[in-house]
Short mmCIF file of C-alpha atoms in Angstrom, two decimals:
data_model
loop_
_atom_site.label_atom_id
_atom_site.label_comp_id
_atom_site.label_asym_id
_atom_site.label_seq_id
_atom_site.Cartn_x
_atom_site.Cartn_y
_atom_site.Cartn_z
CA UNK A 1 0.00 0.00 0.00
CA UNK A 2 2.91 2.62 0.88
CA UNK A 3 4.46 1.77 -2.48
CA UNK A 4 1.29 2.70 -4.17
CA UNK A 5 1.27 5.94 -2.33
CA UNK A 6 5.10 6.26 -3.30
CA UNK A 7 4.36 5.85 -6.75
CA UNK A 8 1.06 7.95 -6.70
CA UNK A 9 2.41 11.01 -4.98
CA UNK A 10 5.27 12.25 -7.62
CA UNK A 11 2.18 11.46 -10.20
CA UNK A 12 0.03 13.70 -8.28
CA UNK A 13 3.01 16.40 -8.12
CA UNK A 14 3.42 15.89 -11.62
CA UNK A 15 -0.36 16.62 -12.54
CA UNK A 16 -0.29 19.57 -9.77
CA UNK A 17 2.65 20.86 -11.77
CA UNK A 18 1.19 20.47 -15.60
CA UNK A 19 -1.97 22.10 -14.16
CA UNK A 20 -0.63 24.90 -12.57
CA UNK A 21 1.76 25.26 -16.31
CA UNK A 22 -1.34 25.32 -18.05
CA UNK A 23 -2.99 27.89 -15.88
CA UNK A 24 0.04 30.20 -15.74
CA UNK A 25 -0.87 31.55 -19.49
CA UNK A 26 -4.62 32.30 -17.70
CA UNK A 27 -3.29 33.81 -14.95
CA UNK A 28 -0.52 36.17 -17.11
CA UNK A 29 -3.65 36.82 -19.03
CA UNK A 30 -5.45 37.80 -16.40
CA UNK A 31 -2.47 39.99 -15.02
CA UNK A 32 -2.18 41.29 -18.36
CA UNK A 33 -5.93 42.07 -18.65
CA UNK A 34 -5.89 43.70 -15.12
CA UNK A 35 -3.10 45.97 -16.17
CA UNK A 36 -4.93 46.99 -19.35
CA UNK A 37 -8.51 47.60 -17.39
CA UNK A 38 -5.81 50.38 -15.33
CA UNK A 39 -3.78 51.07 -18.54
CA UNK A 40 -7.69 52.40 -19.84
CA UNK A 41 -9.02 53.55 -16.53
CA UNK A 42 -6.15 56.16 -16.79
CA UNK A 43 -6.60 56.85 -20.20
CA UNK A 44 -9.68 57.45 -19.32
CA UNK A 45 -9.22 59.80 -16.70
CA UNK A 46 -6.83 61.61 -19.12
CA UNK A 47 -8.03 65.39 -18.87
CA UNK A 48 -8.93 66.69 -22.43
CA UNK A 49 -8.12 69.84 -23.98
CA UNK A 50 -9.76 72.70 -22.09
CA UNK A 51 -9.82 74.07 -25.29
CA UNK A 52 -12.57 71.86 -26.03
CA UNK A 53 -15.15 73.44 -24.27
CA UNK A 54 -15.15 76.49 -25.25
CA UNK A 55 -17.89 77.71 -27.11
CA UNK A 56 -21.56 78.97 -26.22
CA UNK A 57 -24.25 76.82 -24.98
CA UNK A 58 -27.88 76.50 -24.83
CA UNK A 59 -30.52 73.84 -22.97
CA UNK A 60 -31.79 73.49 -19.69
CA UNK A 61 -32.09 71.66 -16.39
CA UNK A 62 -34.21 69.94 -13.65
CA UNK A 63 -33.83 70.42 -9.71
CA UNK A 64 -34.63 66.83 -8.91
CA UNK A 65 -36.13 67.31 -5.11
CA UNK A 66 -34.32 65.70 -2.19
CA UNK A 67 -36.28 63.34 0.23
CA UNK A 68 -38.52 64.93 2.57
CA UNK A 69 -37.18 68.21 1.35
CA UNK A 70 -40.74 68.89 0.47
CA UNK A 71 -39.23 71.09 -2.48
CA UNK A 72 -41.13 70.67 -6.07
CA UNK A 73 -39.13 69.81 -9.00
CA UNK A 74 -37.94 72.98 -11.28
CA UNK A 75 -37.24 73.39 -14.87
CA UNK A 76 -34.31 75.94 -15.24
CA UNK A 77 -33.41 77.32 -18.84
CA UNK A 78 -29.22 77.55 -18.88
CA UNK A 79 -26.92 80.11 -21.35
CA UNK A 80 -23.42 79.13 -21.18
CA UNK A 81 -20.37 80.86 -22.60
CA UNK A 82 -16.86 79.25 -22.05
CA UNK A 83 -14.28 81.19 -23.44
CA UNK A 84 -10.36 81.54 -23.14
CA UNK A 85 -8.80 84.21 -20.81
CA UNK A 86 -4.80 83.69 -20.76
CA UNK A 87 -3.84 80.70 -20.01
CA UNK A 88 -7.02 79.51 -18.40
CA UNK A 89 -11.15 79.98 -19.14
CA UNK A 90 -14.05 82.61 -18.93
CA UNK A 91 -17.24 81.44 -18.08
CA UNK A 92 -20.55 83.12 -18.10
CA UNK A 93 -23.77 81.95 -17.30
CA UNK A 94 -27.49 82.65 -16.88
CA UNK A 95 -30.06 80.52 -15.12
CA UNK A 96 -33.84 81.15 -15.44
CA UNK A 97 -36.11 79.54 -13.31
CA UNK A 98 -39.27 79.56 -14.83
CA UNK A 99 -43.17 79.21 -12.59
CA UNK A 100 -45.07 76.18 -13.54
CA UNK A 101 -43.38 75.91 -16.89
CA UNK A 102 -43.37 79.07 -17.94
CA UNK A 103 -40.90 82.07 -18.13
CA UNK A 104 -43.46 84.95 -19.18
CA UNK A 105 -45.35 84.97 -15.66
CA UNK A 106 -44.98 86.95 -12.58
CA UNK A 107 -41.91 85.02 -10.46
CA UNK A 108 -39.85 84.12 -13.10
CA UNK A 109 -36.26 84.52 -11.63
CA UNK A 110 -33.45 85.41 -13.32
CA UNK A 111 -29.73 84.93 -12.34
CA UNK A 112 -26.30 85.47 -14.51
CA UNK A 113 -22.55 84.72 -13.19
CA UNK A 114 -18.94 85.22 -14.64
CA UNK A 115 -16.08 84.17 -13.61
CA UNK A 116 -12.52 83.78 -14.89
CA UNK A 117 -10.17 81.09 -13.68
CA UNK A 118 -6.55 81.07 -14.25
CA UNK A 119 -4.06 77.89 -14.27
CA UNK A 120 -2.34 77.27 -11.01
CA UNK A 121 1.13 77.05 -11.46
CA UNK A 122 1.84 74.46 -9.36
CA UNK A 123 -0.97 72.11 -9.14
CA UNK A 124 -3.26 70.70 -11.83
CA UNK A 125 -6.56 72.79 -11.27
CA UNK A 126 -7.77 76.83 -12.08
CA UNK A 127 -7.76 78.93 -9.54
CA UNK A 128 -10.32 82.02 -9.63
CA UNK A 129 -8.43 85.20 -10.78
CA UNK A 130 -8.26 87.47 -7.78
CA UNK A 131 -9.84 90.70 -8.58
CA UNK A 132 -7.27 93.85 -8.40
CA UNK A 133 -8.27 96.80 -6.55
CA UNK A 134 -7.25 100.25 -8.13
CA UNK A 135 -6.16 101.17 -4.34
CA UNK A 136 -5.66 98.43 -2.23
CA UNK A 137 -4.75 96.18 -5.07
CA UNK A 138 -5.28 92.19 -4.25
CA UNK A 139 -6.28 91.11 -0.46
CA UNK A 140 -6.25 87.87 0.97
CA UNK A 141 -9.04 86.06 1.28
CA UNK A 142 -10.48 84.33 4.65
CA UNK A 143 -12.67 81.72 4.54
CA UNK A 144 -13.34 81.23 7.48
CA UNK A 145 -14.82 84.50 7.56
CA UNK A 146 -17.07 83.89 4.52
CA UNK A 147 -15.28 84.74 1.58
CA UNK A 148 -16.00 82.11 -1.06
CA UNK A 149 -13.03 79.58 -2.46
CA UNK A 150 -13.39 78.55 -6.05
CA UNK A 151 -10.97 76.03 -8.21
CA UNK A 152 -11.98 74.37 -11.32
CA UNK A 153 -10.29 71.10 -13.00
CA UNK A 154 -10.88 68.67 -15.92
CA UNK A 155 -10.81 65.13 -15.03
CA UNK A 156 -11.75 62.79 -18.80
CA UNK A 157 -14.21 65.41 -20.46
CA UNK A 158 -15.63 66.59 -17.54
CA UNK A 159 -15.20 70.34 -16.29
CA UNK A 160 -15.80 70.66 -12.56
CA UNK A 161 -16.27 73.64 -10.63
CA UNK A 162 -16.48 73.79 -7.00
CA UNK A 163 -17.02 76.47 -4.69
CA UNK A 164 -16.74 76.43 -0.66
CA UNK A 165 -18.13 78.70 1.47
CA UNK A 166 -18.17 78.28 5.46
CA UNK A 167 -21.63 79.63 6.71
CA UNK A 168 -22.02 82.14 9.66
CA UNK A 169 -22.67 79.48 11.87
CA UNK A 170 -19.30 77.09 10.61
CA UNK A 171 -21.18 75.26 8.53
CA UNK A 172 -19.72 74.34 5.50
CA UNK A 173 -20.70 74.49 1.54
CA UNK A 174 -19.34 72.98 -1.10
CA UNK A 175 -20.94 73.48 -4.48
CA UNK A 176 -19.91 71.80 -7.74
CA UNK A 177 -20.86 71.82 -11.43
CA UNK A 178 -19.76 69.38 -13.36
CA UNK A 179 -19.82 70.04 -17.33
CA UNK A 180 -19.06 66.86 -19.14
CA UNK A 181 -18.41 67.60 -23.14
CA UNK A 182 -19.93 65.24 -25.21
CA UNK A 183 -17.95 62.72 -27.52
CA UNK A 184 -18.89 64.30 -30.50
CA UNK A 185 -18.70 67.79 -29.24
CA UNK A 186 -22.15 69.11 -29.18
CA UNK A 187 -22.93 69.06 -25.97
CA UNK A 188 -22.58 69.56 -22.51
CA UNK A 189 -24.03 67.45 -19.62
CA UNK A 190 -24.64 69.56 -16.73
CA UNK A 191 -24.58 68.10 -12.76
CA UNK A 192 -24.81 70.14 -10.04
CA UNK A 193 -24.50 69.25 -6.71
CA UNK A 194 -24.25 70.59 -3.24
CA UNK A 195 -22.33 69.58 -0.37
CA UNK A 196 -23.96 70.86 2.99
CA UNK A 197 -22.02 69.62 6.13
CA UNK A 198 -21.54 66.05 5.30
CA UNK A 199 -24.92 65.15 3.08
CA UNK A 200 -25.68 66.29 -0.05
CA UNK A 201 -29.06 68.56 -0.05
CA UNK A 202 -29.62 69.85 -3.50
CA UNK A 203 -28.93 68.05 -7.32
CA UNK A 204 -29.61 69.22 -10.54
CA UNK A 205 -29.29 67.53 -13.94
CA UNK A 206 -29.40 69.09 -17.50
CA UNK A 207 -27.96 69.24 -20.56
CA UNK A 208 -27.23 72.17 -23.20
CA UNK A 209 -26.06 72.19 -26.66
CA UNK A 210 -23.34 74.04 -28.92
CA UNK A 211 -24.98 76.92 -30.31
CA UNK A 212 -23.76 79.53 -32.97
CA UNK A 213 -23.09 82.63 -31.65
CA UNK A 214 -24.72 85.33 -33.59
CA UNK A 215 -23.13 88.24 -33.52
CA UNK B 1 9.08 100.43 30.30
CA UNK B 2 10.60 99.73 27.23
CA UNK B 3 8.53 99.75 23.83
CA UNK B 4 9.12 96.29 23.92
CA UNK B 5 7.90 95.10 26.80
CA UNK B 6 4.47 96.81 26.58
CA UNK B 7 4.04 95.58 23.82
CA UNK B 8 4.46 92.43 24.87
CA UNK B 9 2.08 93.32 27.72
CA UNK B 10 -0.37 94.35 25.56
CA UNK B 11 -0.41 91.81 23.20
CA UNK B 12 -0.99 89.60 26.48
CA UNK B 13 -3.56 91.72 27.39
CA UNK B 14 -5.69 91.33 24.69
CA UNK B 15 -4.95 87.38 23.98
CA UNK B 16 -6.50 87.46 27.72
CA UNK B 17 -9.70 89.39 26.61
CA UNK B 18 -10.17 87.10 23.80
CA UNK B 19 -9.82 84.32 25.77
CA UNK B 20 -11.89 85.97 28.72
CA UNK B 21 -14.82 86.95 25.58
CA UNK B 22 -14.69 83.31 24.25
CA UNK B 23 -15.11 81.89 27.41
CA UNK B 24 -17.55 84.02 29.23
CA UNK B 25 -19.59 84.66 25.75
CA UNK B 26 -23.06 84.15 26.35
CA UNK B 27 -24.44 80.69 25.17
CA UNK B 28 -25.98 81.29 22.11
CA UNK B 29 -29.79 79.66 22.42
CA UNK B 30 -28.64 76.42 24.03
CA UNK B 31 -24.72 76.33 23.35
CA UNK B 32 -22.53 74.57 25.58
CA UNK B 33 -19.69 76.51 26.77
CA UNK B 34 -16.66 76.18 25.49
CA UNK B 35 -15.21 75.06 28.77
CA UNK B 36 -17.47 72.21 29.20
CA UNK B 37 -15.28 70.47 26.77
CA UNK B 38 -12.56 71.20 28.12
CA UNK B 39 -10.89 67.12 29.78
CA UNK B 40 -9.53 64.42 28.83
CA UNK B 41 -11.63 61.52 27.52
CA UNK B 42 -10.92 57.84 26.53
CA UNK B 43 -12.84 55.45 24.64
CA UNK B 44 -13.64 52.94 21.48
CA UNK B 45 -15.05 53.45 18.56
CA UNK B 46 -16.15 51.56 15.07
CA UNK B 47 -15.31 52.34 11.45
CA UNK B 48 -17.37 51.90 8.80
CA UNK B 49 -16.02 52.92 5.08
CA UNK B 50 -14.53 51.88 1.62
CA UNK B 51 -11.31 53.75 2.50
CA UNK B 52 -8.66 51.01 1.49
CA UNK B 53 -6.11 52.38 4.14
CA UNK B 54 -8.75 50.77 6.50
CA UNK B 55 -9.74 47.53 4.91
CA UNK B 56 -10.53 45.15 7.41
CA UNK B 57 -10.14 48.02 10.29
CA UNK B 58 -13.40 48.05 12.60
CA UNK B 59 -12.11 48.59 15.61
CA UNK B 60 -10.28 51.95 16.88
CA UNK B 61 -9.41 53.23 20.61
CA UNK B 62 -9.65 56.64 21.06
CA UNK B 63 -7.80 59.15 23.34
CA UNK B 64 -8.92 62.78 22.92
CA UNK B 65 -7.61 66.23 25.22
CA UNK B 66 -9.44 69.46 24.87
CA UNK B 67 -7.82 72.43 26.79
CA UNK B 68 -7.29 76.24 27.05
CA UNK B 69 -5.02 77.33 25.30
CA UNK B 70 -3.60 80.87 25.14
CA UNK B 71 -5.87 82.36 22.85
CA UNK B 72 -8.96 79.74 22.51
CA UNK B 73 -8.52 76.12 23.09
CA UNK B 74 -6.61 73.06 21.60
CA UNK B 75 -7.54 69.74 20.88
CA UNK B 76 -5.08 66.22 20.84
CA UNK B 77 -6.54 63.19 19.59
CA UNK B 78 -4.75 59.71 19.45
CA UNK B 79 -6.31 56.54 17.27
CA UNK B 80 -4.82 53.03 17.91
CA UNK B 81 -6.16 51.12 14.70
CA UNK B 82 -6.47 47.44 15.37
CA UNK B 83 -8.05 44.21 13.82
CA UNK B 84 -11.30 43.19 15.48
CA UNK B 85 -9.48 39.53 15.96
CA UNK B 86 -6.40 41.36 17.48
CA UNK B 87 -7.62 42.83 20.86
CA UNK B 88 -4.59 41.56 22.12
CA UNK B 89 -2.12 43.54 20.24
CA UNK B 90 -3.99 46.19 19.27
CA UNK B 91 -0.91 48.62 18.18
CA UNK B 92 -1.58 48.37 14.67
CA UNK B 93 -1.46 51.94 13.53
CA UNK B 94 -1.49 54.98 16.03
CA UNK B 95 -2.09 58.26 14.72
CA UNK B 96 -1.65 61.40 16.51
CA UNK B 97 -2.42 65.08 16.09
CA UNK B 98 -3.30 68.44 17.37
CA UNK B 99 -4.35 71.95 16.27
CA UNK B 100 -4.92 74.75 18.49
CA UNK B 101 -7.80 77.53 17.71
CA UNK B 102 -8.46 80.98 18.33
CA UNK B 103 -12.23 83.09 17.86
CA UNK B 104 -13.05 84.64 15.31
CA UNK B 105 -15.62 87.48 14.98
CA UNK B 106 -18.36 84.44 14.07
CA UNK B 107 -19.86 83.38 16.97
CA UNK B 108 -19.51 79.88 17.85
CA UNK B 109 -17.05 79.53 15.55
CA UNK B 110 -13.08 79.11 15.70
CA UNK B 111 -10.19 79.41 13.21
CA UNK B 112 -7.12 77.30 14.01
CA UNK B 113 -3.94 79.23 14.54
CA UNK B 114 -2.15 77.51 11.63
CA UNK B 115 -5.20 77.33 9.32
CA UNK B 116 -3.38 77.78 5.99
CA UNK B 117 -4.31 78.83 2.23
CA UNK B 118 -6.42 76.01 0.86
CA UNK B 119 -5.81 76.30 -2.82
CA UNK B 120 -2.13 76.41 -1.99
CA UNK B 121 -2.20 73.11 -0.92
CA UNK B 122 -2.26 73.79 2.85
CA UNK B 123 -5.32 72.70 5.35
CA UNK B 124 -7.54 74.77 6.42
CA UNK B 125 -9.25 74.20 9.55
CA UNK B 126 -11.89 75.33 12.13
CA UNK B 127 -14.52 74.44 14.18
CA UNK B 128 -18.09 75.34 15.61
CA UNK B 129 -20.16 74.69 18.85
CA UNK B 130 -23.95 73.97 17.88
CA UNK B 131 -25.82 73.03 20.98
CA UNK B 132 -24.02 70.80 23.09
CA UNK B 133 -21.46 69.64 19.67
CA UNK B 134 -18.20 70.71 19.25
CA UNK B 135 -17.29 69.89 15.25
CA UNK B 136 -13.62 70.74 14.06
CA UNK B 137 -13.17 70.33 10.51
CA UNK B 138 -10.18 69.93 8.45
CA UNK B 139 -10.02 70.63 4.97
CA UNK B 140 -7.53 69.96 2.18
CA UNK B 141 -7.19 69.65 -2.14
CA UNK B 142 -5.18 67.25 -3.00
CA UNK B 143 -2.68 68.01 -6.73
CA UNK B 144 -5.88 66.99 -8.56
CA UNK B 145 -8.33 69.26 -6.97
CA UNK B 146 -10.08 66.76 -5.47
CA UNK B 147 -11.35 67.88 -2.11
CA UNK B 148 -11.13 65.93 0.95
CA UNK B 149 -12.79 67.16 4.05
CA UNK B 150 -12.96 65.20 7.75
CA UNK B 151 -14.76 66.33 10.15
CA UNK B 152 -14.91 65.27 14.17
CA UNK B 153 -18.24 65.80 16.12
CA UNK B 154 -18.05 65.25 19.22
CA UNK B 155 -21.28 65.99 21.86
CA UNK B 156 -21.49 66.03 25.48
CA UNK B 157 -22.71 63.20 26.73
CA UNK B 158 -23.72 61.93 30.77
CA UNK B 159 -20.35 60.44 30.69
CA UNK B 160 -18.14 61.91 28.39
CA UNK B 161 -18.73 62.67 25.19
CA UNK B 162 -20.14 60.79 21.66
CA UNK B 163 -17.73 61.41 18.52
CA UNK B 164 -18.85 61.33 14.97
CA UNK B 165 -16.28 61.45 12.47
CA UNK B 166 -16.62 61.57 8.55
CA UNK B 167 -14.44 61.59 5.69
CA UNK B 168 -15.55 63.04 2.48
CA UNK B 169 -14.09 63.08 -0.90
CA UNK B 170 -15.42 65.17 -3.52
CA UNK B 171 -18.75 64.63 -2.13
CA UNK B 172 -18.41 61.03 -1.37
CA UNK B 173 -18.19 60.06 2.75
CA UNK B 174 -15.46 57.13 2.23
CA UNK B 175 -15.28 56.72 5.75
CA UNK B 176 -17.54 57.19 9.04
CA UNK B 177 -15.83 56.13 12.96
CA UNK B 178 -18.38 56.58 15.79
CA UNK B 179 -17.41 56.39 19.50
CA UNK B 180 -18.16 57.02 23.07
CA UNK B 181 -15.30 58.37 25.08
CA UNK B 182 -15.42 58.65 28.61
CA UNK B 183 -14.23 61.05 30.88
CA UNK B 184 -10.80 60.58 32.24
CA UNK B 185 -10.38 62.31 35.50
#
């Protein structure tokens, strides 16, 4: 009976051996398929031309309402210019929240923003250019006393912008829009998002499309 | 008296009335006090989270100090990270670290001394007292611009206090610890 077992064993190593030969091409391939899936994750999270964006925009969006906010959804018409400034971007933009669908009633609210972001030298976002005083020329700003931070970056084809603001009470704010550029160029997918002390309290979703600009 | 030295004593002075404002403010509606914070507490707490720096990390002891400090207060916390099958050697990871604050014209709310520029790549940090809660936040961008922002609530409790700690990055909370700590006399 040992000798069987004497005999059997170096068969059994030899089969463990052949087996584990003939999985080593599946396993390199697997390796191999792992390191492509991260080769492709990072060329997918290889930031686009900011170039690319610029151009004017039309469409509009929908505040989706957060549980138990008791809010109603809104339909918001969006205008939005991105254009170059220096080295980094202008963009302008105008929101219109319309009343029950429509923009030519009492209520209707209007709001437009620009703002111009330069590149950072050192790190890989914008940074808001700092308005210059004719006097007192720049001065620093304090967060923690209310003044607003803003940075912008482009992660794949999406163009993020993300302002915090620390409330009177120390609450925090973050808010972000997130402009994703289309694969063929024509448009924009719009996210917005805000960040209110740890849980997320408003979102809205849009989309607007490359326009002509008349002059 | 040289210029020197009142200046000194003035700048003493009004670090004292600071101090002596932040202390004796008025409790806003039902705010603690700052100095009812102020000890030395010990305790456990559990992790939950996707962060991969704390894969298969549930269990953390806490140590925390808040105290006076010259111009506000300062606050020391300690984690011991250890597997939940390791109680008996439970020095897997310590982490230690302090920041001191100061007030700031907001009331209820506190800068830290060495709060820095946040889109130079430095933290910025403060905190707030909101009923019986003291929250200090810490804030940072990392080279990408992504944000990450922790923040450690801790509220009087019978015993000591409760802590509820968050990480979140770019809007995403990747990890959450909550704990009871006692009070250490």
């Amino acid at each position: 009976m040992s000798r069987v077992r004497n005999i059997r064993f170096p068969r059994l190593f030899l089969a463990a051996g052949l087996g584990l030969a003939a999985l080593l091409p599946v396993a390199l391939g697997w390796v191999g398929l792992a390191a492509s899936a991260q080769a492709g994750e990072a060329l997918a999270e290889k930031a686009i031309e900011l170039r690319s964006f610029f151009g004017t925009y039309v469409g509009g969006a929908q505040m989706a309402p957060m549980p138990g906010s008791g809010e109603t959804a809104q339909h918001r018409d969006l205008d939005v210019v991105i254009e170059p400034f220096k080295d980094g971007f202008r963009i302008v933009w105008v929101t219109v929240t319309r009343v029950d669908g429509r923009r030519d009633v009492a209520g209707v609210r209007r709001q437009a923003s620009e703002q111009v972001f330069e590149r950072d030298g050192k790190h890989d976002y914008f940074r808001l250019a700092r308005k210059v005083h004719m006097f007192r020329g720049t001065t620093d700003i304090d967060v923690i006393a209310g003044d607003p931070v803003l940075w912008a970056r482009i992660v794949g084809r999406t163009l993020s912008i993300h302002q915090l603001t620390i409330d009177a009470d120390g609450t925090y704010l973050v808010q972000t829009y997130r402009r994703t550029l289309a694969a063929d160029g024509a448009s924009l997918e719009i996210d917005f998002e805000r960040l209110h002390n740890n849980a997320i309290d408003r979102r809205v979703s849009g989309r607007v499309v490359r326009v002509r600009d008349e002059p | 008296m040289s210029t020197t030295r009142t200046l000194r004593i003035g700048a003493v002075l009004v670090a004292a009335l600071a101090l002596g404002a932040a202390l004796l403010r008025p409790a806003a509606a039902d705010e603690a006090p700052l100095s009812a914070f102020f000890g030395t507490y010990v305790g456990a707490g559990v992790t939950t989270g996707e962060d991969r720096t704390y894969l298969g990390v549930t269990l953390r002891d806490l140590d925390v100090r808040i105290q006076q400090s010259a111009s506000g207060f300062s606050v020391k916390w300690t984690t011991v990270l250890r597997h939940e099958d390791d109680a008996g050697n439970p020095h897997q990871l310590r982490k230690s670290a302090t920041r001191t604050f100061a007030p700031t014209d907001r009331p209820d709310v506190y800068k830290a001394v060495r709060s820095g520029k946040l889109l130079d790549g430095e933290e910025i940090a403060w905190a707030r007292i909101k009923g019986q809660a003291l929250t200090v936040y810490l804030m940072t961008l990392d080279n990408a611009g992504r944000y990450h922002i922790q923040s450690y609530e801790r509220t009087l409790s019978e015993t000591g206090i409760d802590l509820a700690f968050s990480h979140t990055r770019d809007g995403d909370r990747i990890r959450t610890v909550t704990g009871k700590l006692k009070r250490h006399e």
